[in-house]
PDB file of C-alpha atoms in Angstrom:
ATOM      1  CA  UNK A 978      -9.284 -15.167   5.172  1.00 61.00           C
ATOM      2  CA  UNK A 979      -7.262 -12.206   3.905  1.00 73.00           C
ATOM      3  CA  UNK A 980      -9.316  -9.272   2.650  1.00 87.00           C
ATOM      4  CA  UNK A 981      -7.424  -9.083  -0.639  1.00 93.00           C
ATOM      5  CA  UNK A 982      -5.762 -12.185  -2.061  1.00 94.00           C
ATOM      6  CA  UNK A 983      -3.274 -12.463  -4.896  1.00 95.00           C
ATOM      7  CA  UNK A 984      -1.037 -15.204  -6.241  1.00 91.00           C
ATOM      8  CA  UNK A 985       2.450 -14.038  -5.156  1.00 90.00           C
ATOM      9  CA  UNK A 986       4.124 -15.610  -8.207  1.00 90.00           C
ATOM     10  CA  UNK A 987       6.736 -14.988  -9.427  1.00 94.00           C
ATOM     11  CA  UNK A 988       5.527 -14.940 -12.990  1.00 96.00           C
ATOM     12  CA  UNK A 989       8.571 -15.354 -15.202  1.00 97.00           C
ATOM     13  CA  UNK A 990       7.798 -14.472 -18.831  1.00 97.00           C
ATOM     14  CA  UNK A 991       9.742 -13.597 -21.989  1.00 98.00           C
ATOM     15  CA  UNK A 992       9.584 -10.182 -23.578  1.00 98.00           C
ATOM     16  CA  UNK A 993       6.523  -9.817 -25.748  1.00 98.00           C
ATOM     17  CA  UNK A 994       4.420 -12.258 -23.754  1.00 98.00           C
ATOM     18  CA  UNK A 995       0.931 -11.595 -22.468  1.00 98.00           C
ATOM     19  CA  UNK A 996       0.472 -12.150 -18.748  1.00 97.00           C
ATOM     20  CA  UNK A 997      -2.589 -11.947 -16.519  1.00 97.00           C
ATOM     21  CA  UNK A 998      -2.865 -11.408 -12.773  1.00 95.00           C
ATOM     22  CA  UNK A 999      -5.910 -12.088 -10.651  1.00 95.00           C
ATOM     23  CA  UNK A1000      -7.100 -10.796  -7.331  1.00 96.00           C
ATOM     24  CA  UNK A1001     -10.073 -11.623  -5.118  1.00 96.00           C
ATOM     25  CA  UNK A1002     -11.500  -9.542  -2.300  1.00 94.00           C
ATOM     26  CA  UNK A1003     -13.752 -10.469   0.589  1.00 91.00           C
ATOM     27  CA  UNK A1004     -15.634  -7.268   1.384  1.00 86.00           C
ATOM     28  CA  UNK A1005     -18.689  -6.987  -0.865  1.00 85.00           C
ATOM     29  CA  UNK A1006     -19.169  -3.365   0.268  1.00 84.00           C
ATOM     30  CA  UNK A1007     -15.871  -2.326  -1.313  1.00 86.00           C
ATOM     31  CA  UNK A1008     -16.239   0.781  -3.399  1.00 84.00           C
ATOM     32  CA  UNK A1009     -13.154   1.398  -5.489  1.00 90.00           C
ATOM     33  CA  UNK A1010     -10.404  -0.693  -6.941  1.00 94.00           C
ATOM     34  CA  UNK A1011      -6.884  -0.105  -8.195  1.00 95.00           C
ATOM     35  CA  UNK A1012      -3.713  -1.733  -9.426  1.00 97.00           C
ATOM     36  CA  UNK A1013      -0.460  -0.333  -8.072  1.00 97.00           C
ATOM     37  CA  UNK A1014       3.055  -1.110  -9.140  1.00 97.00           C
ATOM     38  CA  UNK A1015       5.946  -1.409  -6.679  1.00 96.00           C
ATOM     39  CA  UNK A1016       9.556  -1.588  -7.809  1.00 96.00           C
ATOM     40  CA  UNK A1017      12.182  -3.144  -5.562  1.00 93.00           C
ATOM     41  CA  UNK A1018      12.830  -1.001  -2.468  1.00 91.00           C
ATOM     42  CA  UNK A1019      10.526   1.725  -3.761  1.00 94.00           C
ATOM     43  CA  UNK A1020       7.115   2.985  -2.734  1.00 95.00           C
ATOM     44  CA  UNK A1021       3.928   1.791  -4.470  1.00 96.00           C
ATOM     45  CA  UNK A1022       2.653   3.941  -7.315  1.00 96.00           C
ATOM     46  CA  UNK A1023      -0.724   3.909  -9.025  1.00 95.00           C
ATOM     47  CA  UNK A1024      -0.785   1.939 -12.268  1.00 97.00           C
ATOM     48  CA  UNK A1025      -4.482   2.271 -13.020  1.00 96.00           C
ATOM     49  CA  UNK A1026      -7.925   2.438 -11.481  1.00 93.00           C
ATOM     50  CA  UNK A1027     -10.337  -0.407 -12.198  1.00 94.00           C
ATOM     51  CA  UNK A1028     -13.869   0.295 -13.357  1.00 89.00           C
ATOM     52  CA  UNK A1029     -16.871  -2.018 -13.568  1.00 88.00           C
ATOM     53  CA  UNK A1030     -16.997  -1.652 -17.349  1.00 89.00           C
ATOM     54  CA  UNK A1031     -13.349  -2.592 -17.676  1.00 90.00           C
ATOM     55  CA  UNK A1032     -10.697  -0.156 -18.783  1.00 94.00           C
ATOM     56  CA  UNK A1033      -7.567  -0.083 -20.859  1.00 95.00           C
ATOM     57  CA  UNK A1034      -4.419   2.021 -20.729  1.00 95.00           C
ATOM     58  CA  UNK A1035      -2.046   1.180 -23.533  1.00 97.00           C
ATOM     59  CA  UNK A1036      -0.804  -2.362 -23.011  1.00 98.00           C
ATOM     60  CA  UNK A1037      -2.659  -2.711 -19.707  1.00 98.00           C
ATOM     61  CA  UNK A1038      -6.275  -3.832 -19.302  1.00 98.00           C
ATOM     62  CA  UNK A1039      -8.108  -4.063 -16.002  1.00 97.00           C
ATOM     63  CA  UNK A1040     -11.386  -5.857 -15.330  1.00 96.00           C
ATOM     64  CA  UNK A1041     -13.700  -5.942 -12.327  1.00 96.00           C
ATOM     65  CA  UNK A1042     -16.358  -8.563 -11.603  1.00 94.00           C
ATOM     66  CA  UNK A1043     -18.343  -7.361  -8.603  1.00 93.00           C
ATOM     67  CA  UNK A1044     -20.541 -10.456  -8.477  1.00 93.00           C
ATOM     68  CA  UNK A1045     -17.512 -12.718  -8.128  1.00 94.00           C
ATOM     69  CA  UNK A1046     -15.475 -10.129  -6.189  1.00 94.00           C
ATOM     70  CA  UNK A1047     -12.654 -10.566  -8.632  1.00 94.00           C
ATOM     71  CA  UNK A1048     -10.227  -8.139 -10.287  1.00 96.00           C
ATOM     72  CA  UNK A1049      -7.798  -8.828 -13.093  1.00 97.00           C
ATOM     73  CA  UNK A1050      -4.886  -7.121 -14.825  1.00 98.00           C
ATOM     74  CA  UNK A1051      -3.719  -8.090 -18.305  1.00 98.00           C
ATOM     75  CA  UNK A1052      -0.373  -6.945 -19.658  1.00 98.00           C
ATOM     76  CA  UNK A1053       0.211  -7.371 -23.365  1.00 98.00           C
ATOM     77  CA  UNK A1054       3.565  -7.268 -25.175  1.00 98.00           C
ATOM     78  CA  UNK A1055       5.558  -7.394 -21.919  1.00 98.00           C
ATOM     79  CA  UNK A1056       8.656  -5.204 -21.652  1.00 98.00           C
ATOM     80  CA  UNK A1057      11.714  -5.708 -19.479  1.00 98.00           C
ATOM     81  CA  UNK A1058      10.682  -2.536 -17.670  1.00 98.00           C
ATOM     82  CA  UNK A1059       7.406  -4.162 -16.607  1.00 98.00           C
ATOM     83  CA  UNK A1060       9.353  -6.281 -14.093  1.00 98.00           C
ATOM     84  CA  UNK A1061       7.954  -5.284 -10.701  1.00 97.00           C
ATOM     85  CA  UNK A1062       5.441  -6.320  -8.069  1.00 97.00           C
ATOM     86  CA  UNK A1063       1.810  -5.584  -8.913  1.00 97.00           C
ATOM     87  CA  UNK A1064      -0.441  -4.796  -5.979  1.00 97.00           C
ATOM     88  CA  UNK A1065      -4.197  -5.193  -6.036  1.00 96.00           C
ATOM     89  CA  UNK A1066      -5.855  -2.497  -3.911  1.00 94.00           C
ATOM     90  CA  UNK A1067      -9.429  -2.357  -2.681  1.00 93.00           C
ATOM     91  CA  UNK A1068     -11.042   0.524  -0.792  1.00 89.00           C
ATOM     92  CA  UNK A1069     -13.168  -1.399   1.664  1.00 79.00           C
ATOM     93  CA  UNK A1070     -14.682  -0.511   4.978  1.00 69.00           C
ATOM     94  CA  UNK A1071     -12.833  -2.032   7.884  1.00 69.00           C
ATOM     95  CA  UNK A1072     -15.242  -3.763  10.224  1.00 55.00           C
ATOM     96  CA  UNK A1073     -13.400  -2.579  13.318  1.00 66.00           C
ATOM     97  CA  UNK A1074     -12.714   1.018  12.463  1.00 65.00           C
ATOM     98  CA  UNK A1075     -15.591   1.849  10.140  1.00 71.00           C
ATOM     99  CA  UNK A1076     -13.439   3.774   7.680  1.00 76.00           C
ATOM    100  CA  UNK A1077     -12.817   3.181   3.990  1.00 80.00           C
ATOM    101  CA  UNK A1078      -9.177   2.192   3.864  1.00 87.00           C
ATOM    102  CA  UNK A1079      -7.080   1.228   0.828  1.00 91.00           C
ATOM    103  CA  UNK A1080      -6.415  -2.442   1.539  1.00 91.00           C
ATOM    104  CA  UNK A1081      -3.498  -4.002  -0.289  1.00 93.00           C
ATOM    105  CA  UNK A1082      -2.952  -7.495  -1.529  1.00 94.00           C
ATOM    106  CA  UNK A1083       0.432  -9.050  -0.929  1.00 93.00           C
ATOM    107  CA  UNK A1084       1.366  -8.430  -4.554  1.00 95.00           C
ATOM    108  CA  UNK A1085       2.263 -10.520  -7.582  1.00 96.00           C
ATOM    109  CA  UNK A1086       5.865 -10.514  -8.714  1.00 96.00           C
ATOM    110  CA  UNK A1087       6.525 -10.255 -12.453  1.00 98.00           C
ATOM    111  CA  UNK A1088       9.883 -10.931 -14.038  1.00 98.00           C
ATOM    112  CA  UNK A1089      10.210 -10.228 -17.752  1.00 98.00           C
ATOM    113  CA  UNK A1090      13.341 -11.710 -19.305  1.00 97.00           C
ATOM    114  CA  UNK A1091      14.965 -11.166 -22.721  1.00 96.00           C
TER     115      UNK A1091
ATOM    116  CA  UNK B  59       7.679  19.784  -1.993  1.00 54.00           C
ATOM    117  CA  UNK B  60       5.125  18.359  -4.391  1.00 80.00           C
ATOM    118  CA  UNK B  61       5.040  14.825  -3.002  1.00 93.00           C
ATOM    119  CA  UNK B  62       4.682  13.044   0.327  1.00 96.00           C
ATOM    120  CA  UNK B  63       7.852  13.438   2.344  1.00 97.00           C
ATOM    121  CA  UNK B  64       9.003  11.038   5.046  1.00 98.00           C
ATOM    122  CA  UNK B  65      11.925  11.254   7.411  1.00 97.00           C
ATOM    123  CA  UNK B  66      14.252   9.753   8.247  1.00 98.00           C
ATOM    124  CA  UNK B  67      14.703   7.532   5.210  1.00 97.00           C
ATOM    125  CA  UNK B  68      16.609   5.010   7.308  1.00 97.00           C
ATOM    126  CA  UNK B  69      16.694   4.462  11.053  1.00 98.00           C
ATOM    127  CA  UNK B  70      18.715   1.934  13.008  1.00 98.00           C
ATOM    128  CA  UNK B  71      17.840   1.718  16.679  1.00 98.00           C
ATOM    129  CA  UNK B  72      18.591  -0.511  19.612  1.00 98.00           C
ATOM    130  CA  UNK B  73      15.941  -2.792  21.001  1.00 98.00           C
ATOM    131  CA  UNK B  74      13.990  -1.046  23.745  1.00 98.00           C
ATOM    132  CA  UNK B  75      14.515   2.495  22.434  1.00 98.00           C
ATOM    133  CA  UNK B  76      11.707   4.770  21.252  1.00 98.00           C
ATOM    134  CA  UNK B  77      11.582   6.045  17.675  1.00 98.00           C
ATOM    135  CA  UNK B  78       9.629   8.773  15.902  1.00 98.00           C
ATOM    136  CA  UNK B  79       8.871   8.672  12.198  1.00 98.00           C
ATOM    137  CA  UNK B  80       7.632  11.749  10.390  1.00 98.00           C
ATOM    138  CA  UNK B  81       5.312  12.196   7.421  1.00 98.00           C
ATOM    139  CA  UNK B  82       4.587  15.444   5.597  1.00 96.00           C
ATOM    140  CA  UNK B  83       1.635  14.827   3.247  1.00 95.00           C
ATOM    141  CA  UNK B  84       0.808  16.622   0.021  1.00 94.00           C
ATOM    142  CA  UNK B  85      -0.539  20.076   0.795  1.00 92.00           C
ATOM    143  CA  UNK B  86      -4.322  20.099   0.900  1.00 90.00           C
ATOM    144  CA  UNK B  87      -4.720  16.348   1.255  1.00 92.00           C
ATOM    145  CA  UNK B  88      -7.131  15.690   4.089  1.00 90.00           C
ATOM    146  CA  UNK B  89      -6.596  11.941   4.452  1.00 92.00           C
ATOM    147  CA  UNK B  90      -3.352  10.416   5.731  1.00 94.00           C
ATOM    148  CA  UNK B  91      -2.517   6.742   6.188  1.00 95.00           C
ATOM    149  CA  UNK B  92       0.343   4.845   7.794  1.00 97.00           C
ATOM    150  CA  UNK B  93       1.246   1.363   6.607  1.00 97.00           C
ATOM    151  CA  UNK B  94       3.979  -1.105   7.486  1.00 97.00           C
ATOM    152  CA  UNK B  95       5.671  -3.420   4.991  1.00 96.00           C
ATOM    153  CA  UNK B  96       7.864  -6.220   6.241  1.00 93.00           C
ATOM    154  CA  UNK B  97      10.358  -7.912   3.931  1.00 85.00           C
ATOM    155  CA  UNK B  98       8.540  -9.803   1.186  1.00 78.00           C
ATOM    156  CA  UNK B  99       5.147  -8.971   2.634  1.00 84.00           C
ATOM    157  CA  UNK B 100       2.223  -6.788   1.660  1.00 88.00           C
ATOM    158  CA  UNK B 101       1.265  -3.457   3.154  1.00 94.00           C
ATOM    159  CA  UNK B 102      -0.258  -3.704   6.623  1.00 94.00           C
ATOM    160  CA  UNK B 103      -2.603  -0.850   7.549  1.00 93.00           C
ATOM    161  CA  UNK B 104      -1.728   0.892  10.819  1.00 95.00           C
ATOM    162  CA  UNK B 105      -3.690   4.120  11.271  1.00 94.00           C
ATOM    163  CA  UNK B 106      -5.799   6.618   9.292  1.00 93.00           C
ATOM    164  CA  UNK B 107      -6.418  10.337   9.806  1.00 93.00           C
ATOM    165  CA  UNK B 108      -9.220  12.211   8.034  1.00 89.00           C
ATOM    166  CA  UNK B 109      -9.447  15.947   8.580  1.00 86.00           C
ATOM    167  CA  UNK B 110     -10.258  16.775  12.176  1.00 83.00           C
ATOM    168  CA  UNK B 111     -12.031  13.472  12.880  1.00 85.00           C
ATOM    169  CA  UNK B 112     -10.762  11.019  15.451  1.00 87.00           C
ATOM    170  CA  UNK B 113      -8.187   8.731  13.830  1.00 90.00           C
ATOM    171  CA  UNK B 114      -8.971   5.124  12.956  1.00 91.00           C
ATOM    172  CA  UNK B 115      -6.374   3.251  15.027  1.00 91.00           C
ATOM    173  CA  UNK B 116      -7.738  -0.208  14.334  1.00 89.00           C
ATOM    174  CA  UNK B 117      -4.568  -1.389  12.589  1.00 91.00           C
ATOM    175  CA  UNK B 118      -2.056  -0.542  15.313  1.00 95.00           C
ATOM    176  CA  UNK B 119      -0.459  -3.853  16.387  1.00 95.00           C
ATOM    177  CA  UNK B 120       0.092  -2.966  20.041  1.00 95.00           C
ATOM    178  CA  UNK B 121      -0.108  -0.108  22.532  1.00 96.00           C
ATOM    179  CA  UNK B 122       3.566   0.597  21.894  1.00 98.00           C
ATOM    180  CA  UNK B 123       2.459   2.234  18.643  1.00 98.00           C
ATOM    181  CA  UNK B 124       0.837   5.659  18.518  1.00 97.00           C
ATOM    182  CA  UNK B 125       0.464   8.467  16.010  1.00 97.00           C
ATOM    183  CA  UNK B 126      -0.495  12.096  15.925  1.00 96.00           C
ATOM    184  CA  UNK B 127      -1.393  14.517  13.202  1.00 95.00           C
ATOM    185  CA  UNK B 128      -0.939  18.136  14.135  1.00 85.00           C
ATOM    186  CA  UNK B 129      -2.867  20.913  12.438  1.00 82.00           C
ATOM    187  CA  UNK B 130      -4.258  18.499   9.877  1.00 78.00           C
ATOM    188  CA  UNK B 131      -0.890  18.241   8.179  1.00 91.00           C
ATOM    189  CA  UNK B 132       2.312  16.628   9.460  1.00 95.00           C
ATOM    190  CA  UNK B 133       1.988  13.266  11.186  1.00 97.00           C
ATOM    191  CA  UNK B 134       4.345  11.495  13.572  1.00 98.00           C
ATOM    192  CA  UNK B 135       4.294   7.748  14.200  1.00 98.00           C
ATOM    193  CA  UNK B 136       5.898   6.789  17.502  1.00 98.00           C
ATOM    194  CA  UNK B 137       7.031   3.315  18.456  1.00 98.00           C
ATOM    195  CA  UNK B 138       7.945   2.876  22.100  1.00 98.00           C
ATOM    196  CA  UNK B 139      10.263   0.183  23.468  1.00 98.00           C
ATOM    197  CA  UNK B 140      11.070  -1.092  19.968  1.00 98.00           C
ATOM    198  CA  UNK B 141      11.323  -4.814  19.349  1.00 98.00           C
ATOM    199  CA  UNK B 142      13.111  -6.666  16.561  1.00 97.00           C
ATOM    200  CA  UNK B 143       9.791  -7.609  14.974  1.00 96.00           C
ATOM    201  CA  UNK B 144       9.123  -3.879  14.473  1.00 97.00           C
ATOM    202  CA  UNK B 145      11.801  -3.853  11.770  1.00 97.00           C
ATOM    203  CA  UNK B 146      10.069  -2.964   8.522  1.00 97.00           C
ATOM    204  CA  UNK B 147       9.507  -0.154   6.037  1.00 97.00           C
ATOM    205  CA  UNK B 148       6.954   2.321   7.353  1.00 98.00           C
ATOM    206  CA  UNK B 149       5.051   3.985   4.520  1.00 98.00           C
ATOM    207  CA  UNK B 150       2.878   7.064   4.706  1.00 97.00           C
ATOM    208  CA  UNK B 151       0.279   7.937   2.081  1.00 96.00           C
ATOM    209  CA  UNK B 152      -2.126  10.815   1.563  1.00 94.00           C
ATOM    210  CA  UNK B 153      -5.242  11.323  -0.544  1.00 91.00           C
ATOM    211  CA  UNK B 154      -7.136  14.516  -1.422  1.00 87.00           C
ATOM    212  CA  UNK B 155     -10.224  13.282   0.442  1.00 77.00           C
ATOM    213  CA  UNK B 156     -11.555  10.199   2.145  1.00 70.00           C
ATOM    214  CA  UNK B 157     -11.843   7.027   0.085  1.00 65.00           C
ATOM    215  CA  UNK B 158     -11.965   6.229  -3.596  1.00 67.00           C
ATOM    216  CA  UNK B 159      -8.981   8.148  -4.895  1.00 81.00           C
ATOM    217  CA  UNK B 160      -5.349   7.497  -5.691  1.00 88.00           C
ATOM    218  CA  UNK B 161      -3.107   7.249  -2.654  1.00 92.00           C
ATOM    219  CA  UNK B 162       0.240   9.007  -2.981  1.00 94.00           C
ATOM    220  CA  UNK B 163       3.045   7.393  -1.021  1.00 96.00           C
ATOM    221  CA  UNK B 164       6.203   8.723   0.508  1.00 97.00           C
ATOM    222  CA  UNK B 165       9.423   6.822  -0.010  1.00 97.00           C
ATOM    223  CA  UNK B 166       9.137   5.258   3.418  1.00 97.00           C
ATOM    224  CA  UNK B 167      11.286   4.944   6.501  1.00 98.00           C
ATOM    225  CA  UNK B 168      13.292   1.744   6.735  1.00 97.00           C
ATOM    226  CA  UNK B 169      13.454   0.872  10.422  1.00 98.00           C
ATOM    227  CA  UNK B 170      15.949  -1.674  11.682  1.00 98.00           C
ATOM    228  CA  UNK B 171      15.873  -2.698  15.346  1.00 98.00           C
ATOM    229  CA  UNK B 172      19.083  -4.379  16.475  1.00 97.00           C
TER     230      UNK B 172
END
């Protein structure tokens, strides 16, 4: 089982739509959680951290359910510029190395069309 | 510079040759990570350096891969006797401290083994 699992998509939505991405993680000892955005042939960049109480940044809302080991990202009023791959990231201790490493999901591809 | 710098940005090498990839993290960041991203895949953890501690090498795929971090700053990832399956984008990231914070990525080195 992968440590961080995401539906790869692609999610193909019209401008203005609301779209939600989900992510599950396997390590219950994980401590911190993030969503990153990666544009084609570019490096990943932080979109937002995810807090237990849920948090919002403009059109983006992130939720964390520790009991279910589940993270979500909601994008409202989608823009063409939102087209990218969204990576779920969990800082979890690796069993072999014993360090807290940012562990990345495979990413969910979003395509927003006119 | 202000960000994570990687060089070269592109590298084409013949199968069986050795390659060295360089990462210059953000000044003052104590944690440094190497990841590998194959086409259409997620980020695969390779190795982690934290301050002067022994690196966590648990992600290195074979003994052909090694990395050093000199003086707690610049890191070099070396791949010996390259194989075609080593072709990927190698990404370096740094964080101000261990765990729980945003990881800042370099633009990556695109390695092609022919």
